[in-house]
Tab-separated table of C-alpha atoms and ligand atoms in Angstrom:
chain	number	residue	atom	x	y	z
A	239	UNK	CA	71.593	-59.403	-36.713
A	240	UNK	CA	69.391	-61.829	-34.896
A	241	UNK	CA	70.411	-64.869	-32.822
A	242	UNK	CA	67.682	-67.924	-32.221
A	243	UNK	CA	68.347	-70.669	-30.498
A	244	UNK	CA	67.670	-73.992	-32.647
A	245	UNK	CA	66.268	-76.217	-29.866
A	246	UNK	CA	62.750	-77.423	-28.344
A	247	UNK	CA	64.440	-77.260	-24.734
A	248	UNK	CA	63.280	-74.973	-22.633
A	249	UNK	CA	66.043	-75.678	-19.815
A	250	UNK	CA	68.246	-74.152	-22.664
A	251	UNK	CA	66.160	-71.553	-23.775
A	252	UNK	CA	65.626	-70.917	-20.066
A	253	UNK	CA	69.573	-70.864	-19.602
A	254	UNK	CA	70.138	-68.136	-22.716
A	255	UNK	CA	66.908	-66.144	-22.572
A	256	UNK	CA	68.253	-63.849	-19.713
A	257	UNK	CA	71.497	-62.905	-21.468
A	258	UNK	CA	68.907	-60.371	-23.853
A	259	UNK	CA	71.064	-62.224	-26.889
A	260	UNK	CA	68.538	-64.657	-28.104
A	261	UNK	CA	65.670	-63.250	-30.665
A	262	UNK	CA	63.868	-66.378	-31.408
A	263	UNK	CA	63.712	-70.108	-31.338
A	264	UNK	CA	63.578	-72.291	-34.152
A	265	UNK	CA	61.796	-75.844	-33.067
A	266	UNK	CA	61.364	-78.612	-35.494
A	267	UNK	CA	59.130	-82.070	-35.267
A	268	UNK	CA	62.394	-83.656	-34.708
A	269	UNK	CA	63.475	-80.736	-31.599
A	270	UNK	CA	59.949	-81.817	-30.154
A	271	UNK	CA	60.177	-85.490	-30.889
A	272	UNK	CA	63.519	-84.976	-28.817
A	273	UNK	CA	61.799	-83.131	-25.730
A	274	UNK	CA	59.328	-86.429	-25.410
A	275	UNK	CA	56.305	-84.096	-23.647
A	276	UNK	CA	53.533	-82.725	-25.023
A	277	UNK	CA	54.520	-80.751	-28.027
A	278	UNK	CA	51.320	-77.528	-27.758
A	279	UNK	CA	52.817	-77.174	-23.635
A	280	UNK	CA	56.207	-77.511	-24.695
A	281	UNK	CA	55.158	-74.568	-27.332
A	282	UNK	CA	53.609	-72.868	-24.944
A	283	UNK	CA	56.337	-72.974	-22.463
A	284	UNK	CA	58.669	-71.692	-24.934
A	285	UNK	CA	56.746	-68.960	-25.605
A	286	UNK	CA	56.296	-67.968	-22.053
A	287	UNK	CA	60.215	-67.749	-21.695
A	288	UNK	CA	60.748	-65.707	-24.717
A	289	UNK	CA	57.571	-63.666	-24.550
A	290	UNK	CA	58.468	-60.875	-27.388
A	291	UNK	CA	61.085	-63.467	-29.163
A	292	UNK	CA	60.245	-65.217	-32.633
A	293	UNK	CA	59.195	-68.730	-32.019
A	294	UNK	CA	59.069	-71.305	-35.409
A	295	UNK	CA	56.937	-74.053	-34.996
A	296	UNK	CA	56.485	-76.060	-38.226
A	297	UNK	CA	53.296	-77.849	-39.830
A	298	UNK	CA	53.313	-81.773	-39.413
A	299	UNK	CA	49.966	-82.364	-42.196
A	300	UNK	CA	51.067	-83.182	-45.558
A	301	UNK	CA	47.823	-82.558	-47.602
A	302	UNK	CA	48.232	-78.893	-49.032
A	303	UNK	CA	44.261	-78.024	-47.341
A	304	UNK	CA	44.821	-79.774	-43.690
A	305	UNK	CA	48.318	-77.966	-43.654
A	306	UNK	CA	46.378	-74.361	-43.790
A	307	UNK	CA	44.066	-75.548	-41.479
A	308	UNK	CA	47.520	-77.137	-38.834
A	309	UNK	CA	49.351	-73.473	-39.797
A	310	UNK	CA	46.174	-71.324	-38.414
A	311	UNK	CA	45.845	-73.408	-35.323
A	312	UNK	CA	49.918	-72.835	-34.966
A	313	UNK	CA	49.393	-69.830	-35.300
A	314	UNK	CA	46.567	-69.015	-32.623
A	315	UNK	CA	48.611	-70.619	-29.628
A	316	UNK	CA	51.042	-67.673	-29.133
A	317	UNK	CA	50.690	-64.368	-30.676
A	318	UNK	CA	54.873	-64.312	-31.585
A	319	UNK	CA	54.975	-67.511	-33.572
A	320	UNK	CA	55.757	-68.256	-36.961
A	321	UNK	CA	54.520	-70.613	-39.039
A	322	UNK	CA	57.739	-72.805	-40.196
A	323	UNK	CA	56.380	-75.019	-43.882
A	324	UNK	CA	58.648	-76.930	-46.186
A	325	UNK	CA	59.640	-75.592	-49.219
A	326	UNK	CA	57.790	-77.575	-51.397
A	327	UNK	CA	55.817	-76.775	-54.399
A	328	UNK	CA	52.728	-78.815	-52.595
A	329	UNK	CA	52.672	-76.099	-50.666
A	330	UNK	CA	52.801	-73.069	-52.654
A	331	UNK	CA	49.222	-72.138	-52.454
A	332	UNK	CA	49.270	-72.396	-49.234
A	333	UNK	CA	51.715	-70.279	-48.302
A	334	UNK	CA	50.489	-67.886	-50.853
A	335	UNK	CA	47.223	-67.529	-49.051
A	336	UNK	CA	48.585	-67.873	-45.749
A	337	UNK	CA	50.976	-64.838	-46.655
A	338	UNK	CA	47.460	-63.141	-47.870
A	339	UNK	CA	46.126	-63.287	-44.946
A	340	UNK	CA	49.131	-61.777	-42.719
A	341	UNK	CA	50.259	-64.759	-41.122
A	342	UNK	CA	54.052	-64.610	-40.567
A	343	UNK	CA	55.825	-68.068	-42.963
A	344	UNK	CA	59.079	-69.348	-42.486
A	345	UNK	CA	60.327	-71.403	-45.172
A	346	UNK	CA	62.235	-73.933	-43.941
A	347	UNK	CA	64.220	-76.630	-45.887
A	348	UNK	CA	65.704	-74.346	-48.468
A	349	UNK	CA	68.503	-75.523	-50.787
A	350	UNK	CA	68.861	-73.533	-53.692
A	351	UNK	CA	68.761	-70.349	-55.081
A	352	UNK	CA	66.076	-70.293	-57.311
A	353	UNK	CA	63.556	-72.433	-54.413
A	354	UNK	CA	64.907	-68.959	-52.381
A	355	UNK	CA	63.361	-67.105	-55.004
A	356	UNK	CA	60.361	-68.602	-55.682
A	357	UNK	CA	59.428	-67.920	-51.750
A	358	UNK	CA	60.397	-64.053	-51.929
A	359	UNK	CA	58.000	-63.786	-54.643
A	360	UNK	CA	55.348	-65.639	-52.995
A	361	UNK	CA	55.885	-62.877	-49.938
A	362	UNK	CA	57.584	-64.879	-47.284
A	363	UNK	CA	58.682	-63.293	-44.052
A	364	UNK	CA	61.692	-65.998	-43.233
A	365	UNK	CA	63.985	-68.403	-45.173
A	366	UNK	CA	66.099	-70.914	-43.943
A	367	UNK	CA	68.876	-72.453	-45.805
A	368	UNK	CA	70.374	-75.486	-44.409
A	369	UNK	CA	73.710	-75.227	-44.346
A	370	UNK	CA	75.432	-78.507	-42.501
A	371	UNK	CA	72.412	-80.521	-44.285
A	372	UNK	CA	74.263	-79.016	-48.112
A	373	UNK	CA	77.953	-79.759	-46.612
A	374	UNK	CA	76.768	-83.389	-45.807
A	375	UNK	CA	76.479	-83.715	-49.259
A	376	UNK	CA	79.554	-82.083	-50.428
A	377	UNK	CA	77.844	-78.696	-51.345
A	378	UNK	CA	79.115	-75.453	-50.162
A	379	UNK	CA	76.335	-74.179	-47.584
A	380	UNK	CA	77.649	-70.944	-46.883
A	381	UNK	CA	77.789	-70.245	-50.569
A	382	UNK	CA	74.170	-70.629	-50.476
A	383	UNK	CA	73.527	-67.842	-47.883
A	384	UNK	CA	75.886	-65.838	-49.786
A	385	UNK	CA	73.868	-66.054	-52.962
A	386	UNK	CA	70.466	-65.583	-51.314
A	387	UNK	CA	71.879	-62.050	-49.811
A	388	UNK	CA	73.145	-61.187	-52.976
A	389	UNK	CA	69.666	-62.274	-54.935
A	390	UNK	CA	67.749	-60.433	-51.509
A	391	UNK	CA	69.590	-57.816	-51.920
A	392	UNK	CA	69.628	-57.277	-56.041
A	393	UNK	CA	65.939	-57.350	-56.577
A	394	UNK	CA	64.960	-55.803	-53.396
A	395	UNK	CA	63.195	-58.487	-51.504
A	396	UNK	CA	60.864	-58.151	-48.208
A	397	UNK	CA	62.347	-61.089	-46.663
A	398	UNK	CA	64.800	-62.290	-43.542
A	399	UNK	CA	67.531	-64.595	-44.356
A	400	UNK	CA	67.469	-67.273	-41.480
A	401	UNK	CA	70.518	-69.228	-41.675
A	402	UNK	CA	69.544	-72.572	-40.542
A	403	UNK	CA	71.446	-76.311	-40.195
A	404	UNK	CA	74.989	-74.080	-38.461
A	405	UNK	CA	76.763	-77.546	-36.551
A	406	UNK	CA	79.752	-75.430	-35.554
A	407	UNK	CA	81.633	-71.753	-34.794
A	408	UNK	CA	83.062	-71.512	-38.088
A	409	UNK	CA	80.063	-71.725	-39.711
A	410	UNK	CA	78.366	-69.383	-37.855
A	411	UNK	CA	81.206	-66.608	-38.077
A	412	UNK	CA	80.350	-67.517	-41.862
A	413	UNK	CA	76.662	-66.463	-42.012
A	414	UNK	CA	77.439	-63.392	-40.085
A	415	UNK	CA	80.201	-62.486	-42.647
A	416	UNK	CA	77.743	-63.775	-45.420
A	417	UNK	CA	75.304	-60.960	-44.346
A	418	UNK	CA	72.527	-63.471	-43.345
A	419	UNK	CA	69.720	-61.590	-40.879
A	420	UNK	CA	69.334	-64.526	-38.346
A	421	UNK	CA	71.589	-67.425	-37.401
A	422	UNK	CA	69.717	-70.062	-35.563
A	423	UNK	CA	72.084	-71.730	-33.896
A	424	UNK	CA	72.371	-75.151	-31.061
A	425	UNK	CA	72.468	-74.390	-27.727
A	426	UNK	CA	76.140	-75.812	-28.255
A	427	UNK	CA	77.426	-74.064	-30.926
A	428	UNK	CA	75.686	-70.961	-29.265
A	429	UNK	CA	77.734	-71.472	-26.015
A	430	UNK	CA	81.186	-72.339	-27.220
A	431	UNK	CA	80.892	-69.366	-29.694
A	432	UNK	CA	80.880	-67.139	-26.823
A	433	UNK	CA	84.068	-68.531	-25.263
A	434	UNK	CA	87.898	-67.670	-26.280
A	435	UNK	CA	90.967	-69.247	-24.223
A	436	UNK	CA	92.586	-65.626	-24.707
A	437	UNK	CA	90.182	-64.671	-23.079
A	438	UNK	CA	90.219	-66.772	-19.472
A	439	UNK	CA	94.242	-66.572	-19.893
A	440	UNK	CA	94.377	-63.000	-20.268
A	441	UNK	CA	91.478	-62.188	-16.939
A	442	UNK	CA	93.762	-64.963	-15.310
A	443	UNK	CA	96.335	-62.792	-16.225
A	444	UNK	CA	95.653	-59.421	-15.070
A	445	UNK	CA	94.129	-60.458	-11.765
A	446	UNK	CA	97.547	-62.428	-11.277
A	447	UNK	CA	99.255	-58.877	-12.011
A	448	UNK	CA	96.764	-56.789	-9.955
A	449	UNK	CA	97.381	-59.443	-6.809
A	450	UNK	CA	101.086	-57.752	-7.096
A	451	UNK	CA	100.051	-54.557	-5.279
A	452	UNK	CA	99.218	-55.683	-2.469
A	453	UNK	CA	96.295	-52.954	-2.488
A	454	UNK	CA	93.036	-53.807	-0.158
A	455	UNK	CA	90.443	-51.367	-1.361
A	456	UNK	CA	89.797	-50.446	-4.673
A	457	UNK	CA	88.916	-47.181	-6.150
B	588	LIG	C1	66.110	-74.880	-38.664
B	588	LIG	O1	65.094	-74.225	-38.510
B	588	LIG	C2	66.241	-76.302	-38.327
B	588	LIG	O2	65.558	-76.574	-37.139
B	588	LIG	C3	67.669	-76.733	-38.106
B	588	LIG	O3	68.591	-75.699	-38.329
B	588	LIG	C4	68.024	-78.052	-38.684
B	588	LIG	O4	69.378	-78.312	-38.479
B	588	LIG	P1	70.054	-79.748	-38.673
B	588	LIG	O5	70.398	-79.927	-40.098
B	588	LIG	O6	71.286	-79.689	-37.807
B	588	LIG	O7	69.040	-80.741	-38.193
């Protein structure tokens, strides 16, 4: 299973990258609004931190023919990115021929089932369901991701499930029990995953225990 981290901040990145855990970041237009610099250096800087990881960096254009256009420039700033496009039917075509033409598409904003279906068939590499975005609205997220896995799986599907939209731990002990590929997860989230008070209590513990001896050198 692969861990991204969902963020345009490379101090974070930067903080994670070294641990050999993270696989990829997911960025957004609102990640990059958030970061207030240049959005092609921030990219680029990105990148450069996570040089074999799997960066998303979505389309801004609206028009179906100036978004192929935005995707191929995406693409040709770092060899590891992946083009991230709303699932919309605007957009079909384009992803269609984007897909054609071996450029890696991550389907982002995904929200049912059958939109999950429609991208497999048009040969998508990634989709992301948003989970926190389908609780907001009193709709069960993780049942999403399990249904997705389950339609993946059924009808044999080329395609990564990206778990997208995870706001806390439980969630994303969810999409790892839900059989998702990728979790792409805040910095946050990512870091108080890691932690367990057993954990401190018990090393607390043991050195408190090991003090006892009285031993200087050890082995
Ligand atoms: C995924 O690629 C998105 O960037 C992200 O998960 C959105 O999450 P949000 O609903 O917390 O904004």
């Amino acid at each position: 299973m692969k861990i991204f981290l969902d963020t345009a901040n490379t101090e974070l990145i930067q903080k994670w990258a070294h641990t050999g855990l993270i696989d990829g970041v997911t960025t957004n237009p609102t990640h990059l609004s958030k970061e207030g610099k240049d959005p092609v250096e921030q990219i680029l800087a990105i990148c450069d931190i996570l040089p074999s990881g799997i960066i998303s960096v979505e389309i801004v254009e609206t028009k179906p023919e100036n978004v192929y256009l935005q995707a191929r420039k995406i693409a040709s700033l770092c060899d590891n990115i992946v083009i991230k496009i709303p699932c919309h039917e605007d957009y079909y075509s384009v992803i269609k021929q984007l897909v054609n033409e071996g450029f890696l598409v991550n389907i982002t904003l995904v929200f049912s089932l059958v939109q999950g279906l429609m991208m497999a068939k048009l040969g998508a590499h990634y989709i992301s369901p948003f989970i926190g975005r389908l609780d907001d609205i009193d709709q069960d997220g993780i049942e999403l991701v399990k249904q997705l896995r389950h339609m993946i799986d059924w009808y044999d599907f080329d395609i990564e499930l990206l778990a997208a939209s995870i706001r806390d731990t439980a969630h994303l002990e969810q999409v790892i029990m839900a059989g998702a590929d990728i979790a792409t997860v805040p910095a946050a989230v990512f870091e108080n995953s890691l932690t367990h008070p057993l954990t401190d209590k018990g090393m607390a513990q043991f050195l408190t225990d090991w003090k006892k001896l009285n031993i200087l050198h050890f082995p």
